[in-house]
Coordinates of C-alpha atoms in Angstrom, one line a residue:
Chain A
X199 CA 97.5 -100.7 57.1
X200 CA 93.9 -100.7 58.1
X201 CA 94.7 -98.7 61.2
X202 CA 96.5 -96.2 59.0
X203 CA 93.6 -95.8 56.6
X204 CA 91.2 -95.5 59.5
X205 CA 93.2 -92.8 61.1
X206 CA 93.5 -90.8 57.8
X207 CA 89.7 -91.1 57.4
X208 CA 89.2 -90.2 61.0
X209 CA 91.3 -87.0 60.6
X210 CA 89.3 -86.0 57.6
X211 CA 86.0 -86.7 59.4
X212 CA 87.5 -84.6 62.2
X213 CA 87.5 -81.6 59.9
X214 CA 83.7 -81.7 59.6
X215 CA 83.4 -82.2 63.4
X216 CA 85.7 -79.3 64.0
X217 CA 83.3 -77.2 61.9
X218 CA 80.4 -78.4 64.0
X219 CA 82.3 -77.4 67.2
X220 CA 83.6 -74.0 65.9
X221 CA 80.3 -72.1 66.0
X222 CA 79.5 -73.4 69.5
X223 CA 83.0 -72.6 70.8
X224 CA 82.6 -69.0 69.5
X225 CA 79.3 -68.5 71.3
X226 CA 80.4 -70.1 74.5
X227 CA 83.9 -68.4 74.4
X228 CA 82.6 -64.9 73.9
X229 CA 79.1 -64.8 75.3
X230 CA 79.4 -67.6 77.9
X231 CA 76.0 -68.8 76.8
X232 CA 75.1 -72.2 75.5
X233 CA 73.2 -72.5 72.2
X234 CA 71.2 -75.7 72.4
X235 CA 69.8 -74.9 68.9
X236 CA 73.3 -75.0 67.4
X237 CA 72.7 -78.4 65.7
X238 CA 69.3 -77.3 64.4
X239 CA 70.8 -74.1 63.0
X240 CA 73.4 -76.1 61.1
X241 CA 70.6 -78.2 59.6
X242 CA 68.7 -75.0 58.9
X243 CA 71.8 -73.8 57.1
X244 CA 71.8 -76.9 54.9
X245 CA 68.1 -76.4 54.0
X246 CA 68.7 -72.7 53.2
X247 CA 71.5 -73.7 50.9
X248 CA 69.1 -76.1 49.2
X249 CA 66.6 -73.3 48.7
X250 CA 69.2 -70.9 47.3
X251 CA 70.6 -73.5 44.9
X252 CA 67.1 -74.3 43.7
X253 CA 65.9 -70.8 43.3
X254 CA 69.0 -69.2 41.9
X255 CA 70.3 -72.4 40.2
X256 CA 73.7 -72.1 41.8
X257 CA 76.0 -74.9 42.8
X258 CA 75.9 -75.6 46.5
X259 CA 79.2 -74.0 47.3
X260 CA 78.3 -70.8 45.5
X261 CA 75.2 -70.5 47.7
X262 CA 77.6 -69.5 50.4
X263 CA 77.9 -66.1 48.7
X264 CA 74.3 -65.5 49.7
X265 CA 74.1 -67.5 52.8
X266 CA 77.1 -66.1 54.7
X267 CA 75.9 -62.5 54.8
X268 CA 72.3 -63.5 55.3
X269 CA 73.1 -65.8 58.2
X270 CA 75.4 -63.1 59.7
X271 CA 72.5 -60.6 59.7
X272 CA 70.2 -63.3 61.2
X273 CA 72.7 -64.1 63.9
X274 CA 73.1 -60.4 64.8
X275 CA 69.3 -59.9 64.9
X276 CA 68.9 -63.1 67.0
X277 CA 71.4 -62.0 69.6
X278 CA 70.4 -58.3 69.8
X279 CA 66.6 -58.8 69.8
X280 CA 66.3 -62.1 71.6
X281 CA 69.4 -63.4 73.5
X282 CA 70.6 -60.0 74.9
X283 CA 67.3 -59.9 76.9
X284 CA 68.5 -62.8 78.9
X285 CA 71.9 -61.4 79.8
X286 CA 72.9 -61.1 83.4
X287 CA 70.5 -63.7 84.7
X288 CA 73.0 -66.6 84.6
X289 CA 73.2 -69.3 82.0
X290 CA 69.8 -70.8 82.5
X291 CA 67.6 -68.4 80.5
X292 CA 69.8 -68.8 77.4
X293 CA 69.5 -72.6 77.7
X294 CA 65.7 -72.5 78.0
X295 CA 65.5 -70.0 75.2
X296 CA 67.6 -72.0 72.7
X297 CA 66.0 -75.3 73.7
X298 CA 62.6 -73.8 72.7
X299 CA 64.1 -72.4 69.5
X300 CA 65.5 -75.9 68.7
X301 CA 62.0 -77.3 68.8
X302 CA 60.6 -74.4 66.7
X303 CA 63.3 -74.8 64.0
X304 CA 62.8 -78.6 63.8
X305 CA 59.1 -78.3 63.3
X306 CA 59.2 -75.3 61.0
X307 CA 61.6 -77.3 58.8
X308 CA 59.3 -80.3 59.0
X309 CA 56.3 -78.2 57.9
X310 CA 58.2 -76.5 55.1
X311 CA 60.3 -79.4 53.7
X312 CA 58.5 -82.5 54.9
X313 CA 60.4 -85.3 56.7
X314 CA 62.2 -86.5 53.5
X315 CA 65.9 -86.7 53.6
X316 CA 67.6 -84.2 51.3
X317 CA 71.1 -83.8 49.9
X318 CA 73.0 -80.9 48.4
X319 CA 74.6 -81.5 45.1
X320 CA 78.0 -80.3 43.9
X321 CA 78.3 -82.6 41.0
X322 CA 81.7 -84.4 40.6
X323 CA 83.2 -82.9 43.7
X324 CA 81.4 -85.3 45.9
X325 CA 82.8 -88.4 44.2
X326 CA 86.3 -87.1 43.3
X327 CA 89.2 -88.7 45.1
X328 CA 93.0 -88.5 45.4
X329 CA 94.7 -91.9 45.3
X330 CA 97.3 -92.1 48.1
X331 CA 98.5 -95.7 47.5
X332 CA 97.4 -98.3 45.0
X333 CA 94.4 -99.4 47.0
X334 CA 93.7 -96.3 49.1
X335 CA 92.3 -93.0 48.1
X336 CA 91.0 -90.0 50.1
X337 CA 87.9 -88.0 49.1
X338 CA 88.5 -84.5 47.8
X339 CA 85.4 -83.1 49.6
X340 CA 86.5 -84.3 53.1
X341 CA 90.0 -82.9 52.4
X342 CA 88.5 -79.6 51.3
X343 CA 86.4 -79.5 54.5
X344 CA 89.5 -80.0 56.6
X345 CA 91.3 -77.2 54.7
X346 CA 88.3 -74.9 55.1
X347 CA 88.3 -75.3 58.9
X348 CA 92.1 -74.8 59.1
X349 CA 91.8 -71.6 57.1
X350 CA 88.9 -70.4 59.3
X351 CA 90.9 -71.1 62.4
X352 CA 94.0 -69.2 61.1
X353 CA 91.7 -66.3 60.0
X354 CA 89.9 -66.2 63.4
X355 CA 93.2 -66.3 65.3
X356 CA 94.5 -63.4 63.3
X357 CA 91.2 -61.5 63.8
X358 CA 91.2 -62.1 67.6
X359 CA 94.9 -61.1 68.1
X360 CA 95.5 -58.3 65.6
X361 CA 92.3 -56.3 65.2
X362 CA 90.7 -53.9 67.6
X363 CA 87.3 -55.6 67.3
X364 CA 88.9 -59.0 67.9
X365 CA 90.6 -57.7 71.1
X366 CA 87.3 -56.1 72.1
X367 CA 85.7 -59.6 71.7
X368 CA 88.2 -61.1 74.0
X369 CA 88.0 -58.3 76.5
X370 CA 84.2 -58.6 76.6
X371 CA 84.6 -62.3 77.2
X372 CA 86.8 -61.6 80.2
X373 CA 84.7 -58.9 81.8
X374 CA 81.6 -57.3 80.1
X375 CA 81.1 -54.7 82.8
X376 CA 84.6 -53.3 82.7
X377 CA 84.7 -53.3 78.9
X378 CA 81.8 -50.8 79.0
X379 CA 84.1 -48.4 80.8
X380 CA 86.4 -48.5 77.8
X381 CA 83.6 -47.3 75.5
X382 CA 82.7 -50.8 74.2
X383 CA 79.0 -51.8 74.3
X384 CA 79.0 -55.4 75.2
X385 CA 75.6 -56.0 73.7
X386 CA 76.8 -54.8 70.3
X387 CA 79.9 -57.0 70.6
X388 CA 77.7 -60.0 71.4
X389 CA 75.5 -59.2 68.4
X390 CA 78.6 -59.2 66.1
X391 CA 79.9 -62.4 67.7
X392 CA 76.7 -64.2 67.1
X393 CA 76.6 -62.9 63.5
X394 CA 80.1 -64.4 63.1
X395 CA 79.0 -67.7 64.7
X396 CA 76.0 -67.8 62.3
X397 CA 78.2 -67.2 59.3
X398 CA 80.3 -70.1 60.3
X399 CA 77.1 -72.2 60.9
X400 CA 76.2 -71.4 57.2
X401 CA 79.5 -72.8 56.0
X402 CA 79.1 -75.8 58.3
X403 CA 75.5 -76.4 57.0
X404 CA 76.7 -76.4 53.4
X405 CA 79.6 -78.8 54.0
X406 CA 77.4 -81.1 56.1
X407 CA 74.8 -81.1 53.3
X408 CA 77.4 -82.0 50.7
X409 CA 78.8 -84.8 52.8
X410 CA 75.7 -86.5 54.1
X411 CA 71.9 -86.3 53.6
X412 CA 69.9 -84.4 56.2
X413 CA 66.4 -84.1 57.5
X414 CA 64.6 -81.7 59.9
X415 CA 65.3 -83.7 63.1
X416 CA 69.0 -84.2 62.6
X417 CA 70.0 -81.2 64.7
X418 CA 70.3 -82.7 68.1
X419 CA 72.7 -85.4 66.9
X420 CA 74.9 -82.7 65.4
X421 CA 74.7 -80.7 68.6
X422 CA 76.1 -83.7 70.6
X423 CA 79.1 -84.0 68.2
X424 CA 79.7 -80.3 68.5
X425 CA 79.6 -80.5 72.3
X426 CA 82.0 -83.5 72.3
X427 CA 84.4 -81.5 70.1
X428 CA 84.5 -78.5 72.5
X429 CA 84.6 -80.7 75.6
X430 CA 87.7 -82.5 74.2
X431 CA 89.3 -79.3 72.8
X432 CA 88.5 -77.2 75.9
X433 CA 85.3 -75.1 76.5
X434 CA 85.5 -71.9 74.5
X435 CA 88.8 -72.6 72.9
X436 CA 88.7 -71.7 69.2
X437 CA 92.0 -73.5 68.4
X438 CA 91.0 -76.5 70.4
X439 CA 88.1 -77.5 68.1
X440 CA 90.6 -78.9 65.5
X441 CA 92.1 -81.3 68.0
X442 CA 88.7 -82.0 69.5
X443 CA 87.3 -82.8 66.0
X444 CA 90.2 -84.9 65.0
X445 CA 90.2 -86.9 68.3
X446 CA 86.5 -87.5 68.0
X447 CA 86.8 -88.5 64.3
X448 CA 89.7 -90.9 64.8
X449 CA 88.0 -92.4 67.8
X450 CA 84.9 -93.1 65.7
X451 CA 86.8 -94.6 62.7
X452 CA 88.9 -96.7 65.1
X453 CA 85.8 -98.0 66.8
X454 CA 84.3 -98.7 63.4
X455 CA 87.4 -100.8 62.6
X456 CA 86.7 -103.1 65.6
X457 CA 83.0 -103.3 64.9
X458 CA 80.9 -101.0 62.8
X459 CA 78.4 -100.8 65.7
X460 CA 81.1 -99.1 67.8
X461 CA 81.4 -96.1 65.5
X462 CA 79.4 -93.6 67.6
X463 CA 80.1 -95.4 70.9
X464 CA 83.8 -95.1 70.7
X465 CA 83.5 -91.3 70.1
X466 CA 81.4 -90.9 73.2
X467 CA 83.9 -93.0 75.2
X468 CA 86.8 -90.8 74.1
X469 CA 84.8 -87.8 75.2
X470 CA 84.1 -89.4 78.6
X471 CA 87.7 -90.3 79.0
X472 CA 88.8 -86.6 78.4
X473 CA 86.1 -85.5 80.9
X474 CA 87.4 -87.9 83.5
X475 CA 91.1 -87.1 83.1
X476 CA 91.0 -83.4 82.1
X477 CA 87.5 -82.0 82.9
X478 CA 88.4 -78.6 81.4
X479 CA 89.5 -80.1 78.1
X480 CA 92.9 -80.3 76.4
X481 CA 93.2 -76.6 75.7
X482 CA 91.1 -74.6 78.2
X483 CA 90.9 -71.0 77.1
X484 CA 88.2 -69.1 78.8
X485 CA 89.2 -67.6 82.1
X486 CA 86.8 -68.1 85.0
X487 CA 84.8 -65.0 85.6
X488 CA 84.5 -63.7 89.2
Chain B
X37 CA 83.1 -20.6 83.6
X38 CA 81.1 -23.8 83.9
X39 CA 82.4 -26.6 86.0
X40 CA 83.9 -29.6 84.3
X41 CA 81.9 -32.0 86.5
X42 CA 79.0 -31.1 88.7
X43 CA 76.7 -33.3 90.7
X44 CA 73.3 -32.0 91.9
X45 CA 71.5 -34.0 94.6
X46 CA 72.8 -37.4 93.3
X47 CA 71.2 -40.5 94.9
X48 CA 71.8 -44.2 94.3
X49 CA 70.3 -47.4 95.4
X50 CA 71.3 -51.1 95.7
X51 CA 67.9 -52.7 95.7
X52 CA 66.0 -51.1 98.6
X53 CA 69.1 -49.9 100.3
X54 CA 69.9 -46.2 99.6
X55 CA 73.6 -45.8 99.3
X56 CA 73.8 -42.1 98.4
X57 CA 71.6 -39.3 99.8
X58 CA 71.7 -36.2 97.6
X59 CA 75.4 -35.7 96.9
X60 CA 76.3 -32.2 95.5
X61 CA 79.8 -31.8 94.3
X62 CA 81.7 -29.9 91.6
X63 CA 85.1 -29.9 90.0
X64 CA 86.6 -27.2 87.8
X65 CA 88.9 -28.2 85.0
X66 CA 92.4 -29.2 86.2
X67 CA 91.3 -29.7 89.8
X68 CA 92.0 -32.9 91.8
X69 CA 89.1 -34.0 94.0
X70 CA 89.8 -36.5 96.8
X71 CA 86.8 -38.5 98.2
X72 CA 87.6 -39.8 101.6
X73 CA 85.5 -41.6 104.1
X74 CA 85.1 -44.9 106.0
X75 CA 84.2 -48.2 104.5
X76 CA 80.7 -48.2 103.2
X77 CA 80.4 -44.4 103.1
X78 CA 79.5 -44.5 99.4
X79 CA 82.8 -43.4 97.8
X80 CA 82.9 -46.2 95.2
X81 CA 79.2 -46.0 94.7
X82 CA 79.6 -42.3 93.8
X83 CA 82.4 -43.1 91.4
X84 CA 80.2 -45.7 89.7
X85 CA 77.3 -43.3 89.3
X86 CA 79.6 -40.7 87.7
X87 CA 80.9 -43.2 85.1
X88 CA 77.5 -44.5 84.3
X89 CA 78.0 -47.9 85.7
X90 CA 75.2 -47.5 88.3
X91 CA 71.9 -45.7 87.6
X92 CA 71.7 -42.4 89.6
X93 CA 68.9 -40.1 90.8
X94 CA 69.5 -36.3 90.8
X95 CA 71.6 -34.8 88.0
X96 CA 75.1 -35.1 86.8
X97 CA 76.7 -32.6 84.4
X98 CA 79.9 -32.9 82.3
X99 CA 81.0 -29.6 80.7
X100 CA 77.6 -28.3 81.7
X101 CA 75.8 -31.0 79.7
X102 CA 73.4 -33.3 81.5
X103 CA 74.8 -36.8 81.3
X104 CA 72.5 -38.5 83.9
X105 CA 71.4 -41.9 82.7
X106 CA 73.8 -42.1 79.8
X107 CA 75.2 -45.7 79.8
X108 CA 78.9 -46.2 80.7
X109 CA 79.9 -47.3 77.2
X110 CA 78.9 -43.9 75.8
X111 CA 80.5 -41.8 78.5
X112 CA 84.0 -42.9 77.6
X113 CA 83.8 -41.2 74.2
X114 CA 82.5 -38.1 76.0
X115 CA 85.6 -37.9 78.1
X116 CA 85.2 -39.9 81.3
X117 CA 87.6 -42.7 82.0
X118 CA 87.7 -44.9 85.1
X119 CA 90.4 -46.8 87.0
X120 CA 88.2 -49.3 88.8
X121 CA 88.8 -50.6 92.3
X122 CA 90.8 -53.8 92.2
X123 CA 92.3 -52.8 88.8
X124 CA 90.0 -55.1 86.8
X125 CA 92.4 -55.7 83.9
X126 CA 91.4 -58.1 81.2
X127 CA 93.3 -61.2 82.4
X128 CA 93.6 -63.1 79.1
X129 CA 94.9 -60.0 77.2
X130 CA 98.5 -58.9 77.3
X131 CA 99.7 -55.6 78.7
X132 CA 99.9 -54.1 75.2
X133 CA 96.4 -55.3 74.4
X134 CA 94.9 -54.0 77.7
X135 CA 96.3 -50.5 76.9
X136 CA 95.1 -50.7 73.3
X137 CA 91.5 -51.6 74.5
X138 CA 91.6 -48.4 76.6
X139 CA 92.0 -46.4 73.4
X140 CA 89.1 -48.1 71.7
X141 CA 87.1 -44.9 71.3
X142 CA 90.1 -43.2 69.6
X143 CA 89.5 -39.9 71.5
X144 CA 92.2 -37.5 70.3
X145 CA 94.8 -36.2 72.7
X146 CA 98.3 -36.4 74.0
X147 CA 98.1 -39.9 75.5
X148 CA 99.3 -42.8 73.3
X149 CA 100.8 -46.2 74.1
X150 CA 104.3 -44.6 73.9
X151 CA 103.3 -41.8 76.3
X152 CA 101.9 -44.4 78.7
X153 CA 105.1 -46.4 78.6
X154 CA 107.1 -43.2 79.2
X155 CA 105.0 -42.7 82.3
X156 CA 105.5 -46.2 83.5
X157 CA 108.8 -47.4 82.0
X158 CA 108.7 -50.6 84.1
X159 CA 105.9 -51.8 81.9
X160 CA 108.0 -51.9 78.7
X161 CA 109.6 -55.2 79.4
X162 CA 106.2 -56.6 80.4
X163 CA 104.4 -55.5 77.2
X164 CA 103.9 -59.1 75.9
X165 CA 102.9 -60.6 79.3
X166 CA 99.4 -61.6 80.1
X167 CA 97.9 -59.0 82.6
X168 CA 97.3 -61.9 85.0
X169 CA 101.0 -62.5 85.4
X170 CA 101.9 -59.0 86.6
X171 CA 102.5 -57.9 90.2
X172 CA 99.9 -55.8 91.9
X173 CA 101.8 -52.6 91.3
X174 CA 102.4 -53.3 87.7
X175 CA 98.7 -54.2 87.2
X176 CA 97.8 -50.8 88.8
X177 CA 100.0 -49.1 86.3
X178 CA 98.4 -50.9 83.4
X179 CA 95.0 -50.0 84.8
X180 CA 95.9 -46.3 84.9
X181 CA 97.6 -46.4 81.5
X182 CA 94.5 -48.1 80.0
X183 CA 92.3 -45.3 81.3
X184 CA 94.6 -42.6 80.0
X185 CA 94.5 -44.1 76.5
X186 CA 91.1 -42.6 75.9
X187 CA 92.5 -39.1 76.7
X188 CA 89.9 -38.4 79.3
X189 CA 88.9 -34.9 80.5
X190 CA 87.8 -36.5 83.7
X191 CA 89.8 -39.4 85.2
X192 CA 88.2 -41.4 88.0
X193 CA 90.6 -43.4 90.2
X194 CA 89.3 -45.8 92.8
X195 CA 91.7 -47.0 95.5
X196 CA 94.8 -46.9 93.4
X197 CA 97.1 -47.5 96.4
X198 CA 95.2 -50.4 98.0
X199 CA 97.3 -53.5 98.8
X200 CA 100.5 -52.0 97.4
X201 CA 103.9 -51.6 99.0
X202 CA 104.7 -48.0 100.1
X203 CA 107.5 -47.7 97.5
X204 CA 105.1 -48.7 94.7
X205 CA 102.5 -46.3 96.0
X206 CA 105.1 -43.5 95.8
X207 CA 105.8 -44.4 92.2
X208 CA 102.1 -44.4 91.3
X209 CA 101.5 -41.0 92.9
X210 CA 104.5 -39.6 91.1
X211 CA 102.6 -40.6 87.9
X212 CA 99.4 -39.1 89.3
X213 CA 101.4 -35.8 89.7
X214 CA 102.4 -35.9 86.0
X215 CA 98.8 -36.7 84.9
X216 CA 97.6 -33.7 86.9
X217 CA 100.4 -31.5 85.5
X218 CA 99.1 -32.5 82.0
X219 CA 95.8 -30.7 83.0
X220 CA 93.6 -33.8 83.5
X221 CA 90.8 -33.3 86.0
X222 CA 90.9 -36.1 88.6
X223 CA 88.5 -37.5 91.1
X224 CA 90.1 -40.1 93.3
X225 CA 89.0 -42.3 96.2
X226 CA 91.8 -42.8 98.7
X227 CA 91.8 -44.9 101.8
X228 CA 95.0 -43.2 103.0
X229 CA 93.7 -39.8 104.0
X230 CA 97.2 -38.3 104.3
X231 CA 97.9 -39.3 100.7
X232 CA 94.5 -38.0 99.5
X233 CA 95.0 -34.6 101.2
X234 CA 98.5 -34.3 99.7
X235 CA 97.4 -34.5 96.1
X236 CA 93.9 -32.9 96.3
X237 CA 92.9 -29.4 95.5
X238 CA 89.6 -30.1 97.1
X239 CA 88.4 -32.7 99.6
X240 CA 85.0 -34.2 100.1
X241 CA 84.5 -36.4 103.1
X242 CA 81.6 -38.9 102.8
X243 CA 79.7 -40.4 105.7
X244 CA 76.8 -42.8 105.3
X245 CA 76.1 -41.6 101.8
X246 CA 76.2 -37.9 102.6
X247 CA 78.9 -35.2 102.3
X248 CA 79.9 -34.6 105.9
X249 CA 82.7 -32.1 105.2
X250 CA 84.2 -30.4 102.2
X251 CA 86.9 -27.8 101.5
X252 CA 90.5 -27.2 100.5
X253 CA 93.0 -29.4 102.3
X254 CA 94.7 -26.4 103.9
X255 CA 91.5 -25.1 105.4
X256 CA 90.5 -28.4 107.1
X257 CA 91.7 -29.1 110.6
X258 CA 92.7 -32.6 111.7
X259 CA 89.9 -32.5 114.3
X260 CA 87.2 -31.4 111.8
X261 CA 88.3 -34.1 109.4
X262 CA 88.4 -36.8 112.0
X263 CA 84.9 -35.9 113.2
X264 CA 83.5 -35.8 109.7
X265 CA 85.2 -39.2 108.9
X266 CA 83.8 -41.0 111.9
X267 CA 80.6 -39.0 112.3
X268 CA 81.1 -37.9 115.9

């Protein structure tokens, strides 16, 4: 039974990891750039939620009403004012840029909030559980996280397949030069895509902050999990993040079962195995550009 | 009456290399202009400067309005559509989605998805296929249909017969005839000179980035054309 309980917990943990990976998969899938500050932006989202809940006296989940539009705007500005300047020079400028930004965010958070670990509070939600059997119960919050990521994936899939803007996102990912001939400004598309990624980062930050405590330097560890998720799921594949997250989560809880010290290690080993067997991930989506 | 398209001393560079040296050209509404010339003569470069894909010197006018320096993504809404060399479909999108993207700017006019599928009925059964899975001829049809979806006043077509079987080329040129009959002004680059002359109302022969000969197809002798083409 232990194995069954560990897998259920792993799947639930995978919901949070899928959220980590989703924002990164979006930026890589559409812009073909790598955001090394992704983890720090998630932590930034958690801190911003903390500020909003304190200033407005809202519960943490309600802070999303403010955070999602604010982060969308911030993402759009970030892409249009900063990242778009590095377009067409290959992948390196964006890596250097976001690496620098990662350092800036960490230290800005440290200066503003000190190095103390913080938590978001949602009252009872964090301790509520659903009993599955007599001696096994699953947390409501982890279940909710998994449901949120599934709803997000369904919504994104609908958006990419059935709206004009969604199709424009995919066409821009395929070929930003030809898309301009169709009257689409790839720079504007990129701005909207980054806005969308930031809105998802806001959601990720809130759910992470509800689940675990966080501190200014937690970003890089989140980034590694996000990378592992998209490596397992397939670089740039939006739907692949769910499988990637679940595999990573289950690998970690299984490792934990053997020995608690293997918790992180077994996740990394699972990622390496996928890299060795299927280097482009389980569901490779992005098509190689010429 | 002003020309639909006119170029006045257009130049273009790739780095230090000057690819176009003062091209002057004009097209009245409804005309079909054929650009012919050897490889590297500047035909594709000229097309790219017209559609805003490549920065140009000199001046380019559309409907008498100076459009020099306007980026490609704004020219589509102003009435220029391009069928790029090598088709350049969006590989991860279906045939339907590729044509829909062509109509992104929602320019009003007679062309719609239904009209495009009327023009190329063989695409109907392929609508849900990824563009990558089509044959070369089918891809070319999608590329033309995609460009038509923006209801362009000026349609630029670069090497639409390249690499296709003669029977497919005939099919595509039948479609071109229908597009011309609908009143669209066309500038096309064609490797096959005979083909180019047969559809064109006016021919420009390019040689090393300059116009070496121009005129109505009927007025150009084979000898003059050959000389202009090879630069002897």
